[in-house]
PDB file of C-alpha atoms in Angstrom:
ATOM      1  CA  MET A   1     194.300 -63.251 157.884  1.00  0.00           C
ATOM      2  CA  ILE A   2     194.942 -65.326 154.633  1.00  0.00           C
ATOM      3  CA  ASP A   3     191.472 -64.077 153.465  1.00  0.00           C
ATOM      4  CA  ASP A   4     192.639 -60.411 153.965  1.00  0.00           C
ATOM      5  CA  ILE A   5     195.873 -61.155 151.980  1.00  0.00           C
ATOM      6  CA  ILE A   6     194.025 -62.830 149.172  1.00  0.00           C
ATOM      7  CA  SER A   7     191.547 -59.816 148.993  1.00  0.00           C
ATOM      8  CA  ILE A   8     194.534 -57.374 148.793  1.00  0.00           C
ATOM      9  CA  LEU A   9     196.087 -59.523 145.941  1.00  0.00           C
ATOM     10  CA  ARG A  10     192.788 -59.770 144.100  1.00  0.00           C
ATOM     11  CA  LYS A  11     192.089 -55.957 144.353  1.00  0.00           C
ATOM     12  CA  ARG A  12     195.588 -55.018 143.375  1.00  0.00           C
ATOM     13  CA  ARG A  13     195.428 -57.418 140.291  1.00  0.00           C
ATOM     14  CA  VAL A  14     192.192 -55.847 139.109  1.00  0.00           C
ATOM     15  CA  ALA A  15     193.414 -52.252 139.877  1.00  0.00           C
ATOM     16  CA  LEU A  16     196.482 -52.897 137.696  1.00  0.00           C
ATOM     17  CA  GLY A  17     194.242 -54.449 134.932  1.00  0.00           C
ATOM     18  CA  LEU A  18     196.228 -57.743 135.016  1.00  0.00           C
ATOM     19  CA  THR A  19     194.509 -61.104 134.187  1.00  0.00           C
ATOM     20  CA  GLN A  20     195.013 -63.982 136.463  1.00  0.00           C
ATOM     21  CA  SER A  21     197.042 -65.591 133.605  1.00  0.00           C
ATOM     22  CA  ALA A  22     199.453 -62.693 133.572  1.00  0.00           C
ATOM     23  CA  VAL A  23     199.947 -62.595 137.292  1.00  0.00           C
ATOM     24  CA  ALA A  24     200.422 -66.362 137.492  1.00  0.00           C
ATOM     25  CA  GLU A  25     202.933 -66.362 134.532  1.00  0.00           C
ATOM     26  CA  SER A  26     205.045 -63.657 136.208  1.00  0.00           C
ATOM     27  CA  ALA A  27     204.827 -65.448 139.611  1.00  0.00           C
ATOM     28  CA  GLY A  28     205.906 -68.765 137.920  1.00  0.00           C
ATOM     29  CA  ASN A  29     202.606 -70.472 138.545  1.00  0.00           C
ATOM     30  CA  SER A  30     199.814 -71.791 136.448  1.00  0.00           C
ATOM     31  CA  GLN A  31     196.537 -69.765 135.835  1.00  0.00           C
ATOM     32  CA  ASN A  32     194.512 -72.676 137.334  1.00  0.00           C
ATOM     33  CA  TYR A  33     196.765 -72.545 140.590  1.00  0.00           C
ATOM     34  CA  TYR A  34     196.523 -68.935 141.036  1.00  0.00           C
ATOM     35  CA  SER A  35     192.829 -69.021 140.391  1.00  0.00           C
ATOM     36  CA  LYS A  36     192.489 -71.413 143.303  1.00  0.00           C
ATOM     37  CA  ILE A  37     194.479 -68.888 145.428  1.00  0.00           C
ATOM     38  CA  GLU A  38     192.060 -66.016 144.670  1.00  0.00           C
ATOM     39  CA  GLN A  39     189.181 -68.327 145.380  1.00  0.00           C
ATOM     40  CA  GLY A  40     190.643 -69.356 148.805  1.00  0.00           C
ATOM     41  CA  LYS A  41     190.575 -73.014 147.704  1.00  0.00           C
ATOM     42  CA  LEU A  42     194.080 -73.568 148.693  1.00  0.00           C
ATOM     43  CA  ASP A  43     196.553 -72.347 151.272  1.00  0.00           C
ATOM     44  CA  PRO A  44     199.533 -71.146 149.422  1.00  0.00           C
ATOM     45  CA  ARG A  45     203.124 -71.179 150.799  1.00  0.00           C
ATOM     46  CA  LEU A  46     204.790 -68.151 151.955  1.00  0.00           C
ATOM     47  CA  SER A  47     207.227 -68.343 149.086  1.00  0.00           C
ATOM     48  CA  THR A  48     204.235 -68.507 146.618  1.00  0.00           C
ATOM     49  CA  LEU A  49     202.744 -65.321 148.193  1.00  0.00           C
ATOM     50  CA  GLN A  50     205.980 -63.528 148.017  1.00  0.00           C
ATOM     51  CA  ASP A  51     206.144 -64.356 144.244  1.00  0.00           C
ATOM     52  CA  VAL A  52     202.597 -63.293 143.673  1.00  0.00           C
ATOM     53  CA  ALA A  53     202.997 -59.961 145.645  1.00  0.00           C
ATOM     54  CA  ARG A  54     206.100 -59.167 143.717  1.00  0.00           C
ATOM     55  CA  ALA A  55     204.281 -59.919 140.376  1.00  0.00           C
ATOM     56  CA  LEU A  56     201.887 -57.235 141.538  1.00  0.00           C
ATOM     57  CA  SER A  57     204.475 -54.852 142.681  1.00  0.00           C
ATOM     58  CA  LEU A  58     203.785 -55.538 146.522  1.00  0.00           C
ATOM     59  CA  GLU A  59     206.046 -56.794 149.150  1.00  0.00           C
ATOM     60  CA  VAL A  60     205.219 -59.344 151.941  1.00  0.00           C
ATOM     61  CA  MET A  61     206.592 -58.045 155.281  1.00  0.00           C
ATOM     62  CA  LEU A  62     206.506 -59.103 158.855  1.00  0.00           C
ATOM     63  CA  VAL A  63     205.735 -56.447 161.259  1.00  0.00           C
ATOM     64  CA  PRO A  64     206.110 -56.610 165.034  1.00  0.00           C
ATOM     65  CA  ARG A  65     202.447 -56.898 166.468  1.00  0.00           C
ATOM     66  CA  GLU A  66     203.005 -53.773 168.561  1.00  0.00           C
ATOM     67  CA  LEU A  67     203.636 -51.786 165.421  1.00  0.00           C
ATOM     68  CA  VAL A  68     200.882 -52.980 163.363  1.00  0.00           C
ATOM     69  CA  ASP A  69     198.411 -50.075 164.265  1.00  0.00           C
ATOM     70  CA  THR A  70     201.258 -47.571 163.446  1.00  0.00           C
ATOM     71  CA  VAL A  71     202.084 -49.187 160.015  1.00  0.00           C
ATOM     72  CA  ASN A  72     198.459 -49.221 159.117  1.00  0.00           C
ATOM     73  CA  ALA A  73     197.993 -45.655 160.201  1.00  0.00           C
ATOM     74  CA  LEU A  74     200.902 -44.529 158.024  1.00  0.00           C
ATOM     75  CA  ALA A  75     199.533 -46.521 155.160  1.00  0.00           C
ATOM     76  CA  GLY A  76     196.187 -44.809 155.576  1.00  0.00           C
ATOM     77  CA  ARG A  77     194.488 -48.301 156.079  1.00  0.00           C
ATOM     78  CA  GLY A  78     191.778 -48.600 158.667  1.00  0.00           C
ATOM     79  CA  ALA A  79     192.283 -45.068 159.997  1.00  0.00           C
ATOM     80  CA  ALA A  80     189.779 -42.327 160.203  1.00  0.00           C
ATOM     81  CA  PRO A  81     190.602 -39.357 157.755  1.00  0.00           C
ATOM     82  CA  GLU A  82     191.949 -37.184 160.605  1.00  0.00           C
ATOM     83  CA  GLU A  83     194.256 -39.960 161.530  1.00  0.00           C
ATOM     84  CA  ARG A  84     195.804 -40.548 158.080  1.00  0.00           C
ATOM     85  CA  PRO A  85     199.113 -39.056 157.111  1.00  0.00           C
ATOM     86  CA  LEU A  86     199.093 -35.746 155.185  1.00  0.00           C
ATOM     87  CA  PHE A  87     200.900 -37.261 152.320  1.00  0.00           C
ATOM     88  CA  SER A  88     200.768 -40.711 150.593  1.00  0.00           C
ATOM     89  CA  ALA A  89     202.801 -42.345 147.888  1.00  0.00           C
ATOM     90  CA  GLU A  90     199.618 -43.825 146.684  1.00  0.00           C
ATOM     91  CA  PRO A  91     196.488 -42.004 145.511  1.00  0.00           C
ATOM     92  CA  ASP A  92     193.347 -42.638 147.348  1.00  0.00           C
TER      93      ASP A  92
END
């Protein structure tokens, strides 16, 4: 699970054209510390993940397990094209 989160953070940072230093500074961490997060060399605290996510205009949320498939389908993740919503706030 943490590997999935790290992958999402890394992809978002790259998509936004941000450096590790910029994200780290915005999240209140050093570039070295953030680099270790992206490399999977440390297990960050939830509060750190929240700070990093917010620096990337993301939000960490807890979703009841029985609703995970529904949330993923609404977000268009992991769903076949015919199962995705007809609209999305984010471009594909």
